[in-house]
Amino acid sequence: MQDNARAFFEQAIATPSPSGYEERIQKLIRDYITPHADRVRIDVHGNLIAEVGNGDGPRLMLAGHCDQIGMLVSHIDENGFVYAQTIGGWDPQQLIGQAMSIWTDSGEVPAVISRKPIHLLNNDERKKVVGLDEMWLDVGANNDQQARQKIRIGDPITLDLQLRPLMNSLVSGPGMDNKTGMWTVIEALRRAKELAGAGGIGCHLHSVSTVQEEIGLRGAKTAAGGIHPDVAIAVDVTHASDCPTIDKNKQGDLRLGGGPVIFRGPNINPKVATRLIELAEANNIPYQLAAIGRATPNDANVLQLHGAGVATGLVAIPNRYMHSAVEAISLEDIDHVAQLLAHFAAALTADDDFTPGGQI
């Protein structure tokens, strides 16, 4: 991984992007990828679309959502304490005692979120799973007027956005879901251009940082409506099973550092999956296989169903502790995913037919 590519990833983790509030991270992405793309644009929904290659070639869409779960300021009480609702799927237990950031028009407002101390809980309260309505954010304000000088209803909130290095090229922090996937599709464009060399890419590649995946796969649906891809590959995280309490019989044997996870199943075009496997083997890229027997809960779902249908693949990044402050991934995995996607884009031509079973 090049130093500037790693710096871009680290900056992305530190940049807030709750669903519906992705402007800050899309600006970061635009600044990084513009020198390598033929065209970069942001559509009315907020998706960032970077293009390169043959405008007359098959349209390939690589989709990685940049949005993360978060919260939204909904009330400020008379004492200046802030109450919030969630954006995306939270386990409220993950929020107790966390350092938080409220992102206002004038910048970051540090906060903490907590509940009544254990010393003051009665027996029934100690046995109960705490609800979101029993927690609040404390910004240190003396009253509501002081809080409202900086904070407005509707301001987005995230966990404290920090990346923590672990052993063996692992890193931990909030937002790995799915800034890792976003990074791979953006980085793949740069690498595909390098692989193709002077001849250029034969396909028309669209690397898309999609928005609002966490609240219903919304950005991928609208982006596909503008691009009309012939082939699409979604990149998202998936649950790693190489930690305690995860059942490999249900989740499969998926390990951090084991390489890209190539999915197979009815939501996946079989020829796209086969091509990804062949490219991984031909280029000595480690990979893992996973199966899903239903519509996927990620951007591949809506991409496959766009228009008259899109030949769709799904490549995933193993992730421990998803939707928490300590999501953990392997830097080697995201590097390998970007390389696999780059090879797919560089190899795609107008002669490729992804019709299952071939034309009849």
mmCIF file of N, CA and C in Angstrom, residues 254-350:
data_model
loop_
_atom_site.group_PDB
_atom_site.id
_atom_site.type_symbol
_atom_site.label_atom_id
_atom_site.label_comp_id
_atom_site.label_asym_id
_atom_site.label_seq_id
_atom_site.Cartn_x
_atom_site.Cartn_y
_atom_site.Cartn_z
ATOM 1 N N LEU A 254 -14.242 -17.200 8.102
ATOM 2 C CA LEU A 254 -13.747 -15.972 7.495
ATOM 3 C C LEU A 254 -12.803 -15.288 8.465
ATOM 4 N N ARG A 255 -11.583 -15.027 8.002
ATOM 5 C CA ARG A 255 -10.519 -14.568 8.896
ATOM 6 C C ARG A 255 -9.942 -13.231 8.453
ATOM 7 N N LEU A 256 -9.627 -12.377 9.427
ATOM 8 C CA LEU A 256 -8.889 -11.160 9.137
ATOM 9 C C LEU A 256 -7.510 -11.546 8.618
ATOM 10 N N GLY A 257 -7.115 -10.949 7.505
ATOM 11 C CA GLY A 257 -5.849 -11.278 6.873
ATOM 12 C C GLY A 257 -5.945 -12.425 5.891
ATOM 13 N N GLY A 258 -7.138 -13.020 5.751
ATOM 14 C CA GLY A 258 -7.317 -14.147 4.838
ATOM 15 C C GLY A 258 -7.587 -13.737 3.409
ATOM 16 N N GLY A 259 -7.752 -12.447 3.179
ATOM 17 C CA GLY A 259 -7.973 -11.963 1.823
ATOM 18 C C GLY A 259 -9.416 -11.584 1.558
ATOM 19 N N PRO A 260 -9.679 -11.058 0.355
ATOM 20 C CA PRO A 260 -11.032 -10.685 -0.032
ATOM 21 C C PRO A 260 -12.001 -11.856 0.104
ATOM 22 N N VAL A 261 -13.230 -11.551 0.520
ATOM 23 C CA VAL A 261 -14.282 -12.564 0.609
ATOM 24 C C VAL A 261 -15.148 -12.437 -0.635
ATOM 25 N N ILE A 262 -15.129 -13.446 -1.473
ATOM 26 C CA ILE A 262 -15.928 -13.461 -2.697
ATOM 27 C C ILE A 262 -17.202 -14.248 -2.415
ATOM 28 N N PHE A 263 -18.339 -13.586 -2.584
ATOM 29 C CA PHE A 263 -19.614 -14.216 -2.267
ATOM 30 C C PHE A 263 -20.192 -14.947 -3.473
ATOM 31 N N ARG A 264 -20.895 -16.032 -3.163
ATOM 32 C CA ARG A 264 -21.665 -16.789 -4.150
ATOM 33 C C ARG A 264 -23.084 -16.952 -3.624
ATOM 34 N N GLY A 265 -24.061 -16.997 -4.527
ATOM 35 C CA GLY A 265 -25.457 -17.144 -4.131
ATOM 36 C C GLY A 265 -26.366 -16.479 -5.144
ATOM 37 N N PRO A 266 -27.682 -16.517 -4.912
ATOM 38 C CA PRO A 266 -28.631 -16.027 -5.916
ATOM 39 C C PRO A 266 -28.560 -14.535 -6.190
ATOM 40 N N ASN A 267 -28.042 -13.738 -5.279
ATOM 41 C CA ASN A 267 -27.904 -12.300 -5.515
ATOM 42 C C ASN A 267 -26.642 -11.986 -6.332
ATOM 43 N N ILE A 268 -25.871 -13.031 -6.635
ATOM 44 C CA ILE A 268 -24.568 -12.850 -7.289
ATOM 45 C C ILE A 268 -24.593 -13.494 -8.670
ATOM 46 N N ASN A 269 -24.144 -12.756 -9.672
ATOM 47 C CA ASN A 269 -24.006 -13.334 -11.003
ATOM 48 C C ASN A 269 -22.897 -14.387 -10.960
ATOM 49 N N PRO A 270 -23.183 -15.633 -11.355
ATOM 50 C CA PRO A 270 -22.175 -16.695 -11.202
ATOM 51 C C PRO A 270 -20.918 -16.465 -12.026
ATOM 52 N N LYS A 271 -21.056 -15.834 -13.192
ATOM 53 C CA LYS A 271 -19.873 -15.607 -14.021
ATOM 54 C C LYS A 271 -18.999 -14.486 -13.453
ATOM 55 N N VAL A 272 -19.615 -13.510 -12.818
ATOM 56 C CA VAL A 272 -18.828 -12.472 -12.170
ATOM 57 C C VAL A 272 -18.034 -13.071 -11.014
ATOM 58 N N ALA A 273 -18.689 -13.924 -10.212
ATOM 59 C CA ALA A 273 -17.992 -14.571 -9.102
ATOM 60 C C ALA A 273 -16.838 -15.431 -9.609
ATOM 61 N N THR A 274 -17.086 -16.175 -10.676
ATOM 62 C CA THR A 274 -16.035 -17.028 -11.242
ATOM 63 C C THR A 274 -14.871 -16.191 -11.757
ATOM 64 N N ARG A 275 -15.171 -15.077 -12.420
ATOM 65 C CA ARG A 275 -14.114 -14.209 -12.926
ATOM 66 C C ARG A 275 -13.272 -13.662 -11.770
ATOM 67 N N LEU A 276 -13.906 -13.260 -10.686
ATOM 68 C CA LEU A 276 -13.167 -12.755 -9.523
ATOM 69 C C LEU A 276 -12.247 -13.832 -8.950
ATOM 70 N N ILE A 277 -12.738 -15.056 -8.863
ATOM 71 C CA ILE A 277 -11.923 -16.157 -8.342
ATOM 72 C C ILE A 277 -10.730 -16.419 -9.264
ATOM 73 N N GLU A 278 -10.991 -16.458 -10.562
ATOM 74 C CA GLU A 278 -9.914 -16.718 -11.529
ATOM 75 C C GLU A 278 -8.853 -15.619 -11.475
ATOM 76 N N LEU A 279 -9.276 -14.382 -11.359
ATOM 77 C CA LEU A 279 -8.316 -13.277 -11.305
ATOM 78 C C LEU A 279 -7.499 -13.311 -10.018
ATOM 79 N N ALA A 280 -8.142 -13.672 -8.910
ATOM 80 C CA ALA A 280 -7.418 -13.781 -7.645
ATOM 81 C C ALA A 280 -6.333 -14.857 -7.750
ATOM 82 N N GLU A 281 -6.681 -15.993 -8.313
ATOM 83 C CA GLU A 281 -5.717 -17.095 -8.434
ATOM 84 C C GLU A 281 -4.603 -16.753 -9.422
ATOM 85 N N ALA A 282 -4.948 -16.106 -10.522
ATOM 86 C CA ALA A 282 -3.948 -15.778 -11.539
ATOM 87 C C ALA A 282 -2.951 -14.729 -11.045
ATOM 88 N N ASN A 283 -3.370 -13.904 -10.090
ATOM 89 C CA ASN A 283 -2.520 -12.812 -9.621
ATOM 90 C C ASN A 283 -2.040 -13.006 -8.182
ATOM 91 N N ASN A 284 -2.140 -14.249 -7.700
ATOM 92 C CA ASN A 284 -1.642 -14.606 -6.365
ATOM 93 C C ASN A 284 -2.237 -13.737 -5.262
ATOM 94 N N ILE A 285 -3.527 -13.454 -5.396
ATOM 95 C CA ILE A 285 -4.248 -12.689 -4.381
ATOM 96 C C ILE A 285 -4.998 -13.679 -3.494
ATOM 97 N N PRO A 286 -4.729 -13.733 -2.211
ATOM 98 C CA PRO A 286 -5.465 -14.661 -1.353
ATOM 99 C C PRO A 286 -6.941 -14.280 -1.322
ATOM 100 N N TYR A 287 -7.806 -15.278 -1.229
ATOM 101 C CA TYR A 287 -9.232 -14.986 -1.175
ATOM 102 C C TYR A 287 -9.939 -16.024 -0.321
ATOM 103 N N GLN A 288 -11.137 -15.679 0.095
ATOM 104 C CA GLN A 288 -12.003 -16.558 0.872
ATOM 105 C C GLN A 288 -13.363 -16.589 0.199
ATOM 106 N N LEU A 289 -14.075 -17.697 0.353
ATOM 107 C CA LEU A 289 -15.405 -17.828 -0.241
ATOM 108 C C LEU A 289 -16.463 -17.780 0.849
ATOM 109 N N ALA A 290 -17.587 -17.168 0.514
ATOM 110 C CA ALA A 290 -18.730 -17.127 1.421
ATOM 111 C C ALA A 290 -19.997 -17.304 0.607
ATOM 112 N N ALA A 291 -21.038 -17.792 1.258
ATOM 113 C CA ALA A 291 -22.315 -18.042 0.595
ATOM 114 C C ALA A 291 -23.420 -17.268 1.286
ATOM 115 N N ILE A 292 -24.375 -16.780 0.502
ATOM 116 C CA ILE A 292 -25.573 -16.156 1.046
ATOM 117 C C ILE A 292 -26.752 -16.552 0.159
ATOM 118 N N GLY A 293 -27.751 -17.162 0.777
ATOM 119 C CA GLY A 293 -28.858 -17.738 0.026
ATOM 120 C C GLY A 293 -30.072 -16.845 -0.105
ATOM 121 N N ARG A 294 -29.891 -15.558 0.112
ATOM 122 C CA ARG A 294 -31.007 -14.608 0.027
ATOM 123 C C ARG A 294 -30.480 -13.292 -0.537
ATOM 124 N N ALA A 295 -31.375 -12.331 -0.670
ATOM 125 C CA ALA A 295 -30.932 -11.004 -1.084
ATOM 126 C C ALA A 295 -29.967 -10.450 -0.047
ATOM 127 N N THR A 296 -28.870 -9.882 -0.501
ATOM 128 C CA THR A 296 -27.858 -9.396 0.427
ATOM 129 C C THR A 296 -28.332 -8.114 1.111
ATOM 130 N N PRO A 297 -27.866 -7.835 2.336
ATOM 131 C CA PRO A 297 -28.244 -6.607 3.037
ATOM 132 C C PRO A 297 -27.279 -5.465 2.742
ATOM 133 N N ASN A 298 -26.842 -5.359 1.493
ATOM 134 C CA ASN A 298 -25.882 -4.324 1.112
ATOM 135 C C ASN A 298 -26.150 -3.886 -0.320
ATOM 136 N N ASP A 299 -25.266 -3.059 -0.861
ATOM 137 C CA ASP A 299 -25.519 -2.436 -2.157
ATOM 138 C C ASP A 299 -25.697 -3.435 -3.301
ATOM 139 N N ALA A 300 -25.153 -4.647 -3.169
ATOM 140 C CA ALA A 300 -25.331 -5.640 -4.234
ATOM 141 C C ALA A 300 -26.808 -5.937 -4.475
ATOM 142 N N ASN A 301 -27.615 -5.819 -3.450
ATOM 143 C CA ASN A 301 -29.048 -6.094 -3.538
ATOM 144 C C ASN A 301 -29.704 -5.240 -4.613
ATOM 145 N N VAL A 302 -29.547 -3.920 -4.508
ATOM 146 C CA VAL A 302 -30.231 -3.020 -5.441
ATOM 147 C C VAL A 302 -29.514 -2.940 -6.781
ATOM 148 N N LEU A 303 -28.204 -3.169 -6.800
ATOM 149 C CA LEU A 303 -27.485 -3.125 -8.070
ATOM 150 C C LEU A 303 -27.949 -4.231 -9.002
ATOM 151 N N GLN A 304 -28.137 -5.415 -8.469
ATOM 152 C CA GLN A 304 -28.559 -6.545 -9.305
ATOM 153 C C GLN A 304 -29.913 -6.274 -9.959
ATOM 154 N N LEU A 305 -30.769 -5.526 -9.279
ATOM 155 C CA LEU A 305 -32.142 -5.326 -9.745
ATOM 156 C C LEU A 305 -32.339 -4.050 -10.547
ATOM 157 N N HIS A 306 -31.264 -3.328 -10.841
ATOM 158 C CA HIS A 306 -31.431 -2.090 -11.596
ATOM 159 C C HIS A 306 -31.859 -2.384 -13.029
ATOM 160 N N GLY A 307 -32.837 -1.634 -13.513
ATOM 161 C CA GLY A 307 -33.278 -1.760 -14.893
ATOM 162 C C GLY A 307 -33.703 -3.175 -15.222
ATOM 163 N N ALA A 308 -33.159 -3.700 -16.310
ATOM 164 C CA ALA A 308 -33.461 -5.071 -16.725
ATOM 165 C C ALA A 308 -32.534 -6.083 -16.065
ATOM 166 N N GLY A 309 -31.709 -5.621 -15.114
ATOM 167 C CA GLY A 309 -30.795 -6.514 -14.408
ATOM 168 C C GLY A 309 -29.353 -6.204 -14.721
ATOM 169 N N VAL A 310 -28.510 -6.335 -13.710
ATOM 170 C CA VAL A 310 -27.078 -6.040 -13.835
ATOM 171 C C VAL A 310 -26.292 -7.254 -13.357
ATOM 172 N N ALA A 311 -25.272 -7.634 -14.091
ATOM 173 C CA ALA A 311 -24.377 -8.713 -13.665
ATOM 174 C C ALA A 311 -23.597 -8.213 -12.453
ATOM 175 N N THR A 312 -23.932 -8.752 -11.282
ATOM 176 C CA THR A 312 -23.462 -8.165 -10.028
ATOM 177 C C THR A 312 -22.601 -9.142 -9.237
ATOM 178 N N GLY A 313 -21.517 -8.620 -8.673
ATOM 179 C CA GLY A 313 -20.681 -9.380 -7.760
ATOM 180 C C GLY A 313 -20.633 -8.710 -6.411
ATOM 181 N N LEU A 314 -20.178 -9.451 -5.419
ATOM 182 C CA LEU A 314 -20.021 -8.921 -4.064
ATOM 183 C C LEU A 314 -18.689 -9.398 -3.508
ATOM 184 N N VAL A 315 -17.836 -8.441 -3.173
ATOM 185 C CA VAL A 315 -16.562 -8.719 -2.513
ATOM 186 C C VAL A 315 -16.614 -8.053 -1.147
ATOM 187 N N ALA A 316 -16.223 -8.783 -0.114
ATOM 188 C CA ALA A 316 -16.356 -8.258 1.244
ATOM 189 C C ALA A 316 -15.023 -8.276 1.981
ATOM 190 N N ILE A 317 -14.983 -7.447 3.014
ATOM 191 C CA ILE A 317 -13.811 -7.302 3.874
ATOM 192 C C ILE A 317 -14.164 -7.845 5.248
ATOM 193 N N PRO A 318 -13.453 -8.845 5.763
ATOM 194 C CA PRO A 318 -13.768 -9.369 7.096
ATOM 195 C C PRO A 318 -13.641 -8.286 8.162
ATOM 196 N N ASN A 319 -14.604 -8.240 9.058
ATOM 197 C CA ASN A 319 -14.685 -7.182 10.067
ATOM 198 C C ASN A 319 -15.115 -7.809 11.391
ATOM 199 N N ARG A 320 -14.337 -7.584 12.431
ATOM 200 C CA ARG A 320 -14.747 -7.990 13.779
ATOM 201 C C ARG A 320 -15.467 -6.826 14.468
ATOM 202 N N TYR A 321 -16.489 -7.156 15.249
ATOM 203 C CA TYR A 321 -17.162 -6.193 16.143
ATOM 204 C C TYR A 321 -17.886 -5.090 15.366
ATOM 205 N N MET A 322 -18.609 -5.495 14.318
ATOM 206 C CA MET A 322 -19.279 -4.543 13.440
ATOM 207 C C MET A 322 -20.263 -3.654 14.202
ATOM 208 N N HIS A 323 -20.393 -2.419 13.754
ATOM 209 C CA HIS A 323 -21.275 -1.401 14.342
ATOM 210 C C HIS A 323 -20.934 -1.137 15.802
ATOM 211 N N SER A 324 -19.641 -0.980 16.041
ATOM 212 C CA SER A 324 -19.168 -0.649 17.383
ATOM 213 C C SER A 324 -18.051 0.387 17.260
ATOM 214 N N ALA A 325 -17.520 0.792 18.409
ATOM 215 C CA ALA A 325 -16.406 1.744 18.415
ATOM 216 C C ALA A 325 -15.076 1.074 18.114
ATOM 217 N N VAL A 326 -15.052 -0.260 18.060
ATOM 218 C CA VAL A 326 -13.785 -0.973 17.945
ATOM 219 C C VAL A 326 -13.793 -1.965 16.779
ATOM 220 N N GLU A 327 -14.483 -1.627 15.707
ATOM 221 C CA GLU A 327 -14.438 -2.478 14.524
ATOM 222 C C GLU A 327 -12.984 -2.723 14.128
ATOM 223 N N ALA A 328 -12.675 -3.964 13.766
ATOM 224 C CA ALA A 328 -11.286 -4.307 13.447
ATOM 225 C C ALA A 328 -11.217 -4.953 12.071
ATOM 226 N N ILE A 329 -10.235 -4.491 11.280
ATOM 227 C CA ILE A 329 -10.019 -5.043 9.940
ATOM 228 C C ILE A 329 -8.520 -5.196 9.711
ATOM 229 N N SER A 330 -8.183 -5.861 8.610
ATOM 230 C CA SER A 330 -6.786 -6.032 8.216
ATOM 231 C C SER A 330 -6.458 -5.093 7.065
ATOM 232 N N LEU A 331 -5.378 -4.335 7.203
ATOM 233 C CA LEU A 331 -4.928 -3.485 6.104
ATOM 234 C C LEU A 331 -4.511 -4.319 4.898
ATOM 235 N N GLU A 332 -4.014 -5.520 5.143
ATOM 236 C CA GLU A 332 -3.643 -6.394 4.027
ATOM 237 C C GLU A 332 -4.881 -6.796 3.230
ATOM 238 N N ASP A 333 -5.998 -7.012 3.919
ATOM 239 C CA ASP A 333 -7.226 -7.381 3.214
ATOM 240 C C ASP A 333 -7.703 -6.275 2.289
ATOM 241 N N ILE A 334 -7.734 -5.031 2.782
ATOM 242 C CA ILE A 334 -8.249 -3.974 1.908
ATOM 243 C C ILE A 334 -7.293 -3.721 0.748
ATOM 244 N N ASP A 335 -6.002 -3.889 0.972
ATOM 245 C CA ASP A 335 -5.038 -3.758 -0.114
ATOM 246 C C ASP A 335 -5.295 -4.809 -1.186
ATOM 247 N N HIS A 336 -5.563 -6.039 -0.763
ATOM 248 C CA HIS A 336 -5.829 -7.119 -1.718
ATOM 249 C C HIS A 336 -7.169 -6.931 -2.426
ATOM 250 N N VAL A 337 -8.170 -6.405 -1.741
ATOM 251 C CA VAL A 337 -9.456 -6.144 -2.397
ATOM 252 C C VAL A 337 -9.274 -5.105 -3.501
ATOM 253 N N ALA A 338 -8.568 -4.016 -3.215
ATOM 254 C CA ALA A 338 -8.340 -2.987 -4.224
ATOM 255 C C ALA A 338 -7.610 -3.554 -5.433
ATOM 256 N N GLN A 339 -6.636 -4.435 -5.181
ATOM 257 C CA GLN A 339 -5.882 -5.021 -6.284
ATOM 258 C C GLN A 339 -6.758 -5.948 -7.121
ATOM 259 N N LEU A 340 -7.618 -6.728 -6.475
ATOM 260 C CA LEU A 340 -8.520 -7.629 -7.199
ATOM 261 C C LEU A 340 -9.490 -6.838 -8.073
ATOM 262 N N LEU A 341 -10.055 -5.777 -7.528
ATOM 263 C CA LEU A 341 -10.976 -4.958 -8.305
ATOM 264 C C LEU A 341 -10.265 -4.301 -9.484
ATOM 265 N N ALA A 342 -9.032 -3.864 -9.272
ATOM 266 C CA ALA A 342 -8.272 -3.241 -10.349
ATOM 267 C C ALA A 342 -8.042 -4.225 -11.489
ATOM 268 N N HIS A 343 -7.704 -5.461 -11.156
ATOM 269 C CA HIS A 343 -7.516 -6.482 -12.191
ATOM 270 C C HIS A 343 -8.824 -6.763 -12.927
ATOM 271 N N PHE A 344 -9.935 -6.779 -12.212
ATOM 272 C CA PHE A 344 -11.235 -7.011 -12.854
ATOM 273 C C PHE A 344 -11.511 -5.902 -13.861
ATOM 274 N N ALA A 345 -11.302 -4.660 -13.464
ATOM 275 C CA ALA A 345 -11.567 -3.535 -14.356
ATOM 276 C C ALA A 345 -10.632 -3.540 -15.559
ATOM 277 N N ALA A 346 -9.353 -3.825 -15.320
ATOM 278 C CA ALA A 346 -8.375 -3.798 -16.405
ATOM 279 C C ALA A 346 -8.629 -4.908 -17.423
ATOM 280 N N ALA A 347 -9.239 -6.011 -16.983
ATOM 281 C CA ALA A 347 -9.455 -7.157 -17.871
ATOM 282 C C ALA A 347 -10.795 -7.112 -18.606
ATOM 283 N N LEU A 348 -11.731 -6.278 -18.161
ATOM 284 C CA LEU A 348 -13.083 -6.290 -18.722
ATOM 285 C C LEU A 348 -13.096 -5.674 -20.116
ATOM 286 N N THR A 349 -13.719 -6.387 -21.065
ATOM 287 C CA THR A 349 -13.843 -5.890 -22.442
ATOM 288 C C THR A 349 -15.266 -6.097 -22.939
ATOM 289 N N ALA A 350 -15.529 -5.547 -24.104
ATOM 290 C CA ALA A 350 -16.848 -5.678 -24.717
ATOM 291 C C ALA A 350 -17.157 -7.120 -25.120
#
